mmCIF file of C-alpha atoms in Angstrom:
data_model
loop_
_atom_site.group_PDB
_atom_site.id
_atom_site.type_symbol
_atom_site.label_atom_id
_atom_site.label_comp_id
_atom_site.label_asym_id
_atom_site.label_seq_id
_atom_site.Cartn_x
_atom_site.Cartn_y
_atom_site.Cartn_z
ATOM 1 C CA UNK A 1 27.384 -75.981 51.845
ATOM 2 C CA UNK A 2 30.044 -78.295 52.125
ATOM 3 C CA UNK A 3 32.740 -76.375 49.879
ATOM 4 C CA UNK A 4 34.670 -75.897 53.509
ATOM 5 C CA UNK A 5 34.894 -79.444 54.076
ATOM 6 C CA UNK A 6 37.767 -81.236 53.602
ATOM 7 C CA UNK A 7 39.702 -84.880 54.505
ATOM 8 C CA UNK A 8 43.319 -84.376 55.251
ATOM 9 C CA UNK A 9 44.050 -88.098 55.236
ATOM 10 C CA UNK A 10 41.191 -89.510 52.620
ATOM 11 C CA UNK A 11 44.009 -92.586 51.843
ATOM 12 C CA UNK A 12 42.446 -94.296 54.991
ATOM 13 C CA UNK A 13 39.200 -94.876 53.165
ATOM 14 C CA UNK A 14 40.601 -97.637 51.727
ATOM 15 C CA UNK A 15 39.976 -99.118 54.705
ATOM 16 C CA UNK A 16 36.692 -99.204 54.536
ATOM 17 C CA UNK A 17 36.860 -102.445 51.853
ATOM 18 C CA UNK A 18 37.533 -103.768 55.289
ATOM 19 C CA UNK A 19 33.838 -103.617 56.481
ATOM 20 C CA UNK A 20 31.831 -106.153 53.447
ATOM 21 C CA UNK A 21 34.974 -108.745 54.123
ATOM 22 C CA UNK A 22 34.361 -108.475 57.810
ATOM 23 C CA UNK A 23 30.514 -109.112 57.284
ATOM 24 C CA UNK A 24 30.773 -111.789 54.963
ATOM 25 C CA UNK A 25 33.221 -113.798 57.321
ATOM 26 C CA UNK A 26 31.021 -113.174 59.983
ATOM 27 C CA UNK A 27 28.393 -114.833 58.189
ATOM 28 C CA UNK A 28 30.896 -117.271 56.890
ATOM 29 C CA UNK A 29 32.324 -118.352 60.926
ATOM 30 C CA UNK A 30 28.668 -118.719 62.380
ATOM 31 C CA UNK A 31 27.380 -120.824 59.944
ATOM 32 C CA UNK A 32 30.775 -123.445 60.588
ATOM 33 C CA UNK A 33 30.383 -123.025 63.927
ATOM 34 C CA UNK A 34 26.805 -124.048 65.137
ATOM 35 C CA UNK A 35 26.583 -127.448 65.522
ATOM 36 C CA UNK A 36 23.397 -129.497 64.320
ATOM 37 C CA UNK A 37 21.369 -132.025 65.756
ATOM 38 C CA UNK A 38 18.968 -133.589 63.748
ATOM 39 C CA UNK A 39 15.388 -134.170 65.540
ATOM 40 C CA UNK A 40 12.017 -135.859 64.680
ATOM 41 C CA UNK A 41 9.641 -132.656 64.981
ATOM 42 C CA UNK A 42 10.524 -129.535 66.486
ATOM 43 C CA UNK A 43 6.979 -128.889 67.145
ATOM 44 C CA UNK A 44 7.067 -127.874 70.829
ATOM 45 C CA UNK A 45 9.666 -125.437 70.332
ATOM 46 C CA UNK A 46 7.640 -122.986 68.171
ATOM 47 C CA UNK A 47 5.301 -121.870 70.648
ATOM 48 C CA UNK A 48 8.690 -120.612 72.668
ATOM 49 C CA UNK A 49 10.775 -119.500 69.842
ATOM 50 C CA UNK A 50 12.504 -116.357 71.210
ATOM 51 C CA UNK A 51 13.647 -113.238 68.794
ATOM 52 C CA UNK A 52 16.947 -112.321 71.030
ATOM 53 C CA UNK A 53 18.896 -114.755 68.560
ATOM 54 C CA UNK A 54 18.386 -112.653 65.599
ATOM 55 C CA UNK A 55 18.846 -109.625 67.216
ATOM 56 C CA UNK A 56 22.261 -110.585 67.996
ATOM 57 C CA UNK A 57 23.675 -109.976 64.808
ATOM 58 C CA UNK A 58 22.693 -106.439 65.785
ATOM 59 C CA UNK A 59 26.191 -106.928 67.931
ATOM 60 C CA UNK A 60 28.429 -107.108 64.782
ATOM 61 C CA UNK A 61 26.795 -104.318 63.333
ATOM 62 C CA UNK A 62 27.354 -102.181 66.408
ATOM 63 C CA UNK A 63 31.074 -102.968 65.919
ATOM 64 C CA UNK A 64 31.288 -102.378 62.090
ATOM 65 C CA UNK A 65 29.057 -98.937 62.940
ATOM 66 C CA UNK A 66 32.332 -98.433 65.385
ATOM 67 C CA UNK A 67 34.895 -99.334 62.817
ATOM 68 C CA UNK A 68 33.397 -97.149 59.963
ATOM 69 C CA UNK A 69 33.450 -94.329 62.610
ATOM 70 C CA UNK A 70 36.836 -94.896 63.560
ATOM 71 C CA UNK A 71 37.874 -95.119 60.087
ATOM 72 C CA UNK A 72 36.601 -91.836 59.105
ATOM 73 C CA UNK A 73 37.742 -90.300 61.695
ATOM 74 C CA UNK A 74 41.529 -91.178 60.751
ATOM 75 C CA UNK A 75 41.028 -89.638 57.659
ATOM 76 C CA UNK A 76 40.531 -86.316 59.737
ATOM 77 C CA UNK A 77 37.514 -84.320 58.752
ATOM 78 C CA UNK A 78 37.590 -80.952 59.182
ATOM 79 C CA UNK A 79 36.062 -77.302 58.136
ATOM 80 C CA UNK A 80 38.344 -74.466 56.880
ATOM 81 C CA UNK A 81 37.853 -70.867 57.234
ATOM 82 C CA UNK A 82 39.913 -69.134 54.610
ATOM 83 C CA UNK A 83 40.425 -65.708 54.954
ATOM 84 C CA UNK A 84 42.534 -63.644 52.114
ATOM 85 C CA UNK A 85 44.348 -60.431 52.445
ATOM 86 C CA UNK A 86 45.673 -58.307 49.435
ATOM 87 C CA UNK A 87 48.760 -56.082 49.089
ATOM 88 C CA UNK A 88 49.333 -54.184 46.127
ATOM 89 C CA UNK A 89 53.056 -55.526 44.900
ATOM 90 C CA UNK A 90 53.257 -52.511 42.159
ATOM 91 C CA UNK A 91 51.647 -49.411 42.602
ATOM 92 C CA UNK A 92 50.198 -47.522 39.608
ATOM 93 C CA UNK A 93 49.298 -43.889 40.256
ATOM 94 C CA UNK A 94 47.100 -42.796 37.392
ATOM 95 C CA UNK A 95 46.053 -39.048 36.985
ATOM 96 C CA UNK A 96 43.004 -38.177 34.872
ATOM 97 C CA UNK A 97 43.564 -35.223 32.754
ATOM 98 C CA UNK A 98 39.861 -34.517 31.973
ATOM 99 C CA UNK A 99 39.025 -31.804 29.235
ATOM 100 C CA UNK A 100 36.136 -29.178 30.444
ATOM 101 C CA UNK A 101 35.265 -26.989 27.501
ATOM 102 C CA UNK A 102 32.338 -25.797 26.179
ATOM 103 C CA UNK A 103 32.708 -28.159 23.556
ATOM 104 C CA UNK A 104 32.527 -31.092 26.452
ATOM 105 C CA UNK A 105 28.644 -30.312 26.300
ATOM 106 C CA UNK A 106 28.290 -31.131 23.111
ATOM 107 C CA UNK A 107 24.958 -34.172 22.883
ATOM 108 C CA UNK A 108 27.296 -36.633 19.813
ATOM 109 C CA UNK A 109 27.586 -39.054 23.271
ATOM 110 C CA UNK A 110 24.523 -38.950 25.427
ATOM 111 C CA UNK A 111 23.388 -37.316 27.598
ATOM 112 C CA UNK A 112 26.571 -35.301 26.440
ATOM 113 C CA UNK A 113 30.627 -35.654 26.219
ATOM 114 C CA UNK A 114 31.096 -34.953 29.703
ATOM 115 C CA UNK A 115 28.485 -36.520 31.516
ATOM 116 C CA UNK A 116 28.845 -39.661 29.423
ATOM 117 C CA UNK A 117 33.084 -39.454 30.853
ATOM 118 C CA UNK A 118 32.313 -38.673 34.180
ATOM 119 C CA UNK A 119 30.032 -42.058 34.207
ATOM 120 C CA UNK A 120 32.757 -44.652 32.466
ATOM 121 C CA UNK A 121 35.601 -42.762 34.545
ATOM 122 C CA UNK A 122 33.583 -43.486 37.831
ATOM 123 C CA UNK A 123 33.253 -47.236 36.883
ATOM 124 C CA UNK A 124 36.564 -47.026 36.175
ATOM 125 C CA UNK A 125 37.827 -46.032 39.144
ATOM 126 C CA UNK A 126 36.115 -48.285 41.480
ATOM 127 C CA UNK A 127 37.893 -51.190 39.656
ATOM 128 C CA UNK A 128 41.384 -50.177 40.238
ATOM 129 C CA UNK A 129 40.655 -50.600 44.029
ATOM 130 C CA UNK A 130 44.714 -50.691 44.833
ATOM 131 C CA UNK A 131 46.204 -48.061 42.707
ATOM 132 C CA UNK A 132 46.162 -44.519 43.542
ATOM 133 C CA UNK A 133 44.870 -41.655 41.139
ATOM 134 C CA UNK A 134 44.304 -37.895 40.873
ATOM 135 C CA UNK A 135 42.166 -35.665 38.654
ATOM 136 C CA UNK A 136 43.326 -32.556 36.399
ATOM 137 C CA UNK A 137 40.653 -30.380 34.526
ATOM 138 C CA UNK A 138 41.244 -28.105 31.817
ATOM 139 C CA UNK A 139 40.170 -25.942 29.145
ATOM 140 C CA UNK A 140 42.099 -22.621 28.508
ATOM 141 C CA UNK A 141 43.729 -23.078 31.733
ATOM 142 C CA UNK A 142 44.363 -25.946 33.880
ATOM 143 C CA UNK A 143 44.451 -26.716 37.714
ATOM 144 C CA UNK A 144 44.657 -30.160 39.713
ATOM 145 C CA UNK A 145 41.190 -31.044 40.860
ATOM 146 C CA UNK A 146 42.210 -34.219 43.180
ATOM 147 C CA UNK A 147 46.191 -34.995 44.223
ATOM 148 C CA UNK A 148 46.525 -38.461 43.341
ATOM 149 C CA UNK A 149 45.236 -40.443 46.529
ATOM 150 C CA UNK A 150 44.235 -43.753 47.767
ATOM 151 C CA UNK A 151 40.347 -42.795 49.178
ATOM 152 C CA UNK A 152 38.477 -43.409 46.253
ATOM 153 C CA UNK A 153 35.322 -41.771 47.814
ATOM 154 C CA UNK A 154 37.603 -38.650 47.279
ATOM 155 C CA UNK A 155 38.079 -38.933 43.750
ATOM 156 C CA UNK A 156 34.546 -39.958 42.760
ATOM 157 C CA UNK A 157 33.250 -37.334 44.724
ATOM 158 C CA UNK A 158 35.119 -34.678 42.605
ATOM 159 C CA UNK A 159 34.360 -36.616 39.495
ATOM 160 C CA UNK A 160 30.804 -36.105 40.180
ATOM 161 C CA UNK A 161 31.341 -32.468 40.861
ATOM 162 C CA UNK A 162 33.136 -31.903 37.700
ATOM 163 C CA UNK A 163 32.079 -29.857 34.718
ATOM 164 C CA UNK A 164 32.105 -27.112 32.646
ATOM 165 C CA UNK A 165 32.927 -23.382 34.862
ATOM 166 C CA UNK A 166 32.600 -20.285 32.924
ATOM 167 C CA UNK A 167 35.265 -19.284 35.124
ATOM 168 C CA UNK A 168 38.076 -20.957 33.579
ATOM 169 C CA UNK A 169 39.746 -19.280 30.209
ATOM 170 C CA UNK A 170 37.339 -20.909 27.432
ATOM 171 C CA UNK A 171 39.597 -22.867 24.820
ATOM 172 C CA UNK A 172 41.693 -26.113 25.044
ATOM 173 C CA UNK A 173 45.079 -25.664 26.640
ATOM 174 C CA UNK A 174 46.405 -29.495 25.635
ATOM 175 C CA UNK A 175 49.499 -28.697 26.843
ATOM 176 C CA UNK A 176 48.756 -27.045 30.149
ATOM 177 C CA UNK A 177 46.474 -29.848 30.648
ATOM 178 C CA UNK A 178 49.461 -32.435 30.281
ATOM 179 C CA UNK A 179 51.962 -30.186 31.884
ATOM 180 C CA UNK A 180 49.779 -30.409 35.198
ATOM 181 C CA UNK A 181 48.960 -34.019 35.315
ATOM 182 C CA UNK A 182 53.030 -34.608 34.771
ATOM 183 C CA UNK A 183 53.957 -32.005 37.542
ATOM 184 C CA UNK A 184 51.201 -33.711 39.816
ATOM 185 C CA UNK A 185 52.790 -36.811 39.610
ATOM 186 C CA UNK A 186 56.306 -36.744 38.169
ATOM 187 C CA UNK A 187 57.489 -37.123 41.897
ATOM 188 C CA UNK A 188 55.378 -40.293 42.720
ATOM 189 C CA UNK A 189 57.155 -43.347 44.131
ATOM 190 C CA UNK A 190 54.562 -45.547 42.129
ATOM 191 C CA UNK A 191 56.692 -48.207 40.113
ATOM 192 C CA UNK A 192 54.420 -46.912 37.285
ATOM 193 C CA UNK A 193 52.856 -43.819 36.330
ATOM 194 C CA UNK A 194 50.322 -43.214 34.170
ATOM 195 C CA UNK A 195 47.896 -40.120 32.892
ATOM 196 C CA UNK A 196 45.009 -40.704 30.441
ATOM 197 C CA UNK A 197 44.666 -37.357 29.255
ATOM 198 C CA UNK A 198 41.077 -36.902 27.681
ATOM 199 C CA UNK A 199 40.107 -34.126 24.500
ATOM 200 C CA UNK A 200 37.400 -32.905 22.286
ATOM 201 C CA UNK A 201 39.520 -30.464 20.724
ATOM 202 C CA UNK A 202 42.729 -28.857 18.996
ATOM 203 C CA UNK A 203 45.040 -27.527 21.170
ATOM 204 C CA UNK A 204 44.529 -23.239 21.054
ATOM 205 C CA UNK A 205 45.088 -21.925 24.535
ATOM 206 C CA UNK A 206 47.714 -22.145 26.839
ATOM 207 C CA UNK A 207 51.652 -20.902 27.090
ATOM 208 C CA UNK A 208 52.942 -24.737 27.366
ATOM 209 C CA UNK A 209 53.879 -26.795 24.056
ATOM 210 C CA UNK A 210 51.991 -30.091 24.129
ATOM 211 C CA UNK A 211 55.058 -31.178 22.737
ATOM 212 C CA UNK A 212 57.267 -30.005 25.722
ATOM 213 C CA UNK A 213 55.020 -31.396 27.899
ATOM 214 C CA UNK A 214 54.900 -35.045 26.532
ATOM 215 C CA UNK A 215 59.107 -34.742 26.783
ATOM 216 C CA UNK A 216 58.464 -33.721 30.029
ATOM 217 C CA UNK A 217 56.178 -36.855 30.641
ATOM 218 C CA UNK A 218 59.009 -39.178 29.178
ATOM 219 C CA UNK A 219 61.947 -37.853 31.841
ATOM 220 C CA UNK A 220 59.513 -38.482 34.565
ATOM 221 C CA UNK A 221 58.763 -41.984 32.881
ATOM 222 C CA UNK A 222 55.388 -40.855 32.636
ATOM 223 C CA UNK A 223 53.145 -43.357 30.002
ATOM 224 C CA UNK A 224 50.267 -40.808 28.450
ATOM 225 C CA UNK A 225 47.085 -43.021 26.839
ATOM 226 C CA UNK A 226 45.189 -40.136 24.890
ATOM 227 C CA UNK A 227 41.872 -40.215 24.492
ATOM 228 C CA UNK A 228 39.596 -38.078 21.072
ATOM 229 C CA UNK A 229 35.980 -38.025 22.026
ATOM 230 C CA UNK A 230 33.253 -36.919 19.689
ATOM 231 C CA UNK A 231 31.619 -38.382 16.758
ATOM 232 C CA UNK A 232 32.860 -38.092 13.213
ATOM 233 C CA UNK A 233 31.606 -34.894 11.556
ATOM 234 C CA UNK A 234 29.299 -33.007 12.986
ATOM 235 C CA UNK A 235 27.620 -32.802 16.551
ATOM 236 C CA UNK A 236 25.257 -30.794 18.264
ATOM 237 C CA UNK A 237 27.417 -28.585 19.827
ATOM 238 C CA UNK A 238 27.001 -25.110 22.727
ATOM 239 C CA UNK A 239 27.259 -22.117 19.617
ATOM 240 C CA UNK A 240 26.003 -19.561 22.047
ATOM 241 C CA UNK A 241 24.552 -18.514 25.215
ATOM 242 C CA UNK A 242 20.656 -17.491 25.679
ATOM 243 C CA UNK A 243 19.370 -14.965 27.898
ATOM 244 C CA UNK A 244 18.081 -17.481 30.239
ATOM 245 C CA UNK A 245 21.764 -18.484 31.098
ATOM 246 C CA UNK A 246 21.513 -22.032 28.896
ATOM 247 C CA UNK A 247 23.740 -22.595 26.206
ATOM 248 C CA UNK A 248 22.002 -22.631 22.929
ATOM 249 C CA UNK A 249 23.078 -25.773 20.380
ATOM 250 C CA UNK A 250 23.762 -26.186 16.521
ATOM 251 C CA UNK A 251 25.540 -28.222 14.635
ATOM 252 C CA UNK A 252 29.236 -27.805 14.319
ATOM 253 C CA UNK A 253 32.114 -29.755 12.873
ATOM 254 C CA UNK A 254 33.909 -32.249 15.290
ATOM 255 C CA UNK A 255 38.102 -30.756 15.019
ATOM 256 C CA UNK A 256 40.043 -33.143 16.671
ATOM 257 C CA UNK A 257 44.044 -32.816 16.560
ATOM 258 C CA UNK A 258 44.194 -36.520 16.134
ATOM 259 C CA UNK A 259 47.616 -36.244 14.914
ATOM 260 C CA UNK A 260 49.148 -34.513 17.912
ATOM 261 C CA UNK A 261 46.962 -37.016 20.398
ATOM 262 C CA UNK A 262 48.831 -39.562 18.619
ATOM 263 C CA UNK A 263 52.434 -37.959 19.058
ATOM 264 C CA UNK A 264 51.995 -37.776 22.746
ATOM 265 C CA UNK A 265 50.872 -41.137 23.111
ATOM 266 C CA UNK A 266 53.517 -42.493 20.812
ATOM 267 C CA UNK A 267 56.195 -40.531 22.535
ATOM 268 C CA UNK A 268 55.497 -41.723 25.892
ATOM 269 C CA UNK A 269 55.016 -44.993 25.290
ATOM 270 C CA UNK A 270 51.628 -44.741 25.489
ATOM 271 C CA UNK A 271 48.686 -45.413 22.894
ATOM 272 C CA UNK A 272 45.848 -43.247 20.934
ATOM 273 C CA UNK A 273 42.213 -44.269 21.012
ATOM 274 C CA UNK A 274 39.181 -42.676 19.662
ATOM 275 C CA UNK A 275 35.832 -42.317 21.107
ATOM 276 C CA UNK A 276 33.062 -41.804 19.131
ATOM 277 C CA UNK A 277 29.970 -43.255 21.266
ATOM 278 C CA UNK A 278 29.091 -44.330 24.556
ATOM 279 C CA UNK A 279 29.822 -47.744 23.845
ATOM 280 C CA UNK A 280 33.335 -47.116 22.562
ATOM 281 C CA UNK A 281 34.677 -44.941 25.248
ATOM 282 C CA UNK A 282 33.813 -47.789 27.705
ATOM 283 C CA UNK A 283 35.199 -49.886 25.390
ATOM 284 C CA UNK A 284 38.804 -47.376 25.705
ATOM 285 C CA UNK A 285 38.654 -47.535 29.169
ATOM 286 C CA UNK A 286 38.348 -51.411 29.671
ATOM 287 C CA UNK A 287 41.133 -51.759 27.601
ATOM 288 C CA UNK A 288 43.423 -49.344 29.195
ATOM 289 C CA UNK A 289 42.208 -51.258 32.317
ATOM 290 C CA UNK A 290 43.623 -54.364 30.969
ATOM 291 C CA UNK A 291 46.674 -52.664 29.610
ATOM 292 C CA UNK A 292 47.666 -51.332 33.372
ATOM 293 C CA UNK A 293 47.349 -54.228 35.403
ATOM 294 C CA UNK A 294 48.536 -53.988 39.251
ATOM 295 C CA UNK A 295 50.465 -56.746 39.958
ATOM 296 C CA UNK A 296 48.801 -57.982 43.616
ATOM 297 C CA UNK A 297 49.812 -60.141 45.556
ATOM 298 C CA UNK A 298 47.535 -62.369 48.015
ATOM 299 C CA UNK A 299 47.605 -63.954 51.756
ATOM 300 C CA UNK A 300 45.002 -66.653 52.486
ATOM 301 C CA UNK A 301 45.228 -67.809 55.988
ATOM 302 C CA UNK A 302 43.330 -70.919 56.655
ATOM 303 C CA UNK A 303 41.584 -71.825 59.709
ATOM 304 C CA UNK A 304 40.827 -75.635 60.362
ATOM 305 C CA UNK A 305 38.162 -77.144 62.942
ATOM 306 C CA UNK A 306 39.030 -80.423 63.223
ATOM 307 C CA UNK A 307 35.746 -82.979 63.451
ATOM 308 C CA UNK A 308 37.031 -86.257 63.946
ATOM 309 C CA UNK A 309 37.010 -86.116 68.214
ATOM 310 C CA UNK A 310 33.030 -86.491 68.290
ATOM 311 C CA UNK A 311 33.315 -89.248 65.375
ATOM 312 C CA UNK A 312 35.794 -91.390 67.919
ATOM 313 C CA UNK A 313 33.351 -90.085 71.253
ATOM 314 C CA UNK A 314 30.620 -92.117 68.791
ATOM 315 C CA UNK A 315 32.585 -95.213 67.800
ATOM 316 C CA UNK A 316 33.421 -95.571 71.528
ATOM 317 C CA UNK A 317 30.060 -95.603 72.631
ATOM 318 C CA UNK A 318 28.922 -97.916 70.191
ATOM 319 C CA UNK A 319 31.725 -99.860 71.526
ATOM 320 C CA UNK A 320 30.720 -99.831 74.876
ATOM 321 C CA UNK A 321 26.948 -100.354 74.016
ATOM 322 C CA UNK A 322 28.279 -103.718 72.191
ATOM 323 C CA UNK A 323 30.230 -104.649 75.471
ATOM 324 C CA UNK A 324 27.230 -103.589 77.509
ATOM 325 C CA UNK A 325 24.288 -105.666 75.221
ATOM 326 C CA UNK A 326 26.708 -108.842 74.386
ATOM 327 C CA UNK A 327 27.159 -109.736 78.547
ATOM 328 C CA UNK A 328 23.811 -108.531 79.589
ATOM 329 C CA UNK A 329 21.148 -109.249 77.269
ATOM 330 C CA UNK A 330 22.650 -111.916 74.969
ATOM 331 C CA UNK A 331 25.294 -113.332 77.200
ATOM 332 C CA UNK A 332 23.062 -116.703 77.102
ATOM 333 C CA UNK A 333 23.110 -116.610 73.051
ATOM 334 C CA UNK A 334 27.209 -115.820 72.547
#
């Protein structure tokens, strides 16, 4: 609640030590100053006894009330309103190069390799909130699902929409799938560029060398993180299609080219992870996260109500309430 509230000059409180040397010399001055007269009985002044001497001391409390106010009040309370707002100081354009296969259906991450990407990719992508980023899919062919943009909404949308087309060429074209993702973004402005270029497979479609394409990626300054999903030996994999339209499953053995994966990454300046559950492809992705930090840079612009004017408005009326009481009321007893 009061997180907002601040002093600007809390030295002043010093001054409120002030206040118990004040009372006690008070006390001190009226007790040398009333005079005594010594008397047989003071019998027949009881009945009369009045209580507008003891209230009087009610006078110097109105005027250390006043003080304390004022007092406070130098040391300027006040409320501030801080607003921020956040530039991005380095831009990072990321494109997603997202495998599509067959093979991407395959149930070693649940509910399957694709749908299990799609979800940590999504999460993903809502925490880079400044950087811009596109989407490539591939499997024997590739094509540029989302130019790298700024709208987010954009590129979750088409993350949601993506999967596996019996349209495209079936196979994995690794090195059309990096050649896109570097012509998407080889002419970017970003300060850094980046594609995380995602497989289940070996590398058997396609007329572009992944190997051309990760030279390609270094003239560009393009940094490629590559990504092997699937669990080690064998999954429950598509092996056919019934007559229905659904893809029937058995178990197949899990090929990754880890080797060339680990080429492109190395030659780019990049690095090689594998994923073999859920758990350790979000694991990838929070650590890429944390290896491509945006530098940002933030304005906080402060607002300040100062509250000391109704702290003085109070002191002064207690002032003039003293002035008021002390030659009205008790002008007889001062």
């Amino acid at each position: 609640m009061f997180d907002n509230f601040t002093f600007e000059n809390p030295q002043f409180f010093w001054l409120l030590v002030l206040l118990p040397i004040a009372a006690v010399w008070y006390f001190w001055k009226r007790d040398k100053q009333q005079a005594s007269l010594k008397m047989s009985s003071i019998q027949g002044f009881k009945k009369n006894r009045s209580v507008l001497p003891y209230l009087k001391h009610g006078l110097f409390v109105l005027r250390l009330l006043a003080l304390a106010l004022l007092i406070i009040a130098m040391a300027r309370p006040r409320t501030t309103d801080v607003s921020t707002k956040t530039t991005s100081t380095e831009g990072i354009d990321i494109v997603l190069a997202i495998d599509v296969s067959a093979s991407m259906l395959a149930r070693d991450l649940k509910p399957n390799r694709l749908e299990a990407l799609k979800k940590v990719a999504s999460e993903f992508i809502k925490g880079r909130p400044t950087d811009r980023i596109g989407l490539v899919q591939y499997a024997g062919e590739s094509f540029t699902k989302t130019p790298i943009t700024s709208d987010k909404a954009i590129v979750l949308s088409s993350l949601k929409d993506m999967d596996y087309s019996p349209v495209l060429v079936n196979g994995t074209a690794i090195g059309m799938g990096l050649a896109t993702s570097v012509n998407r973004i080889k002419d970017s402005k970003a300060l850094s560029k980046v594609i995380i270029l995602l497989t289940d497979g070996v590398n058997n479609a396609g007329f572009i060398d992944p190997k051309i394409a990760s030279e390609l990626a270094v003239e560009y300054g393009i940094k490629v993180y590559t990504i092997g999903v699937g669990s080690n030996g064998m999954a429950l994999s598509p092996v056919g299609i019934l007559p229905n339209g659904n893809f029937q499953y058995g178990n197949q053995k899990v090929e990754i080219d880890e080797e060339l994966l680990k080429e492109i990454a190395s030659t780019t300046g990049g690095k090689y992870f594998r994923a073999t559950n859920n758990e350790k492809l979000e694991d990838i992705y929070e650590e890429i996260d944390s290896l491509e930090k945006t530098e940002v840079e933030e304005f906080k612009y402060y607002n300040y109500q100062e509250n000391f004017r109704m702290l003085v408005l109070l002191a002064g009326f207690l002032l003039l309430m003293e002035l008021f009481l002390r030659f009205t009321i008790f002008r007889s007893f001062i």
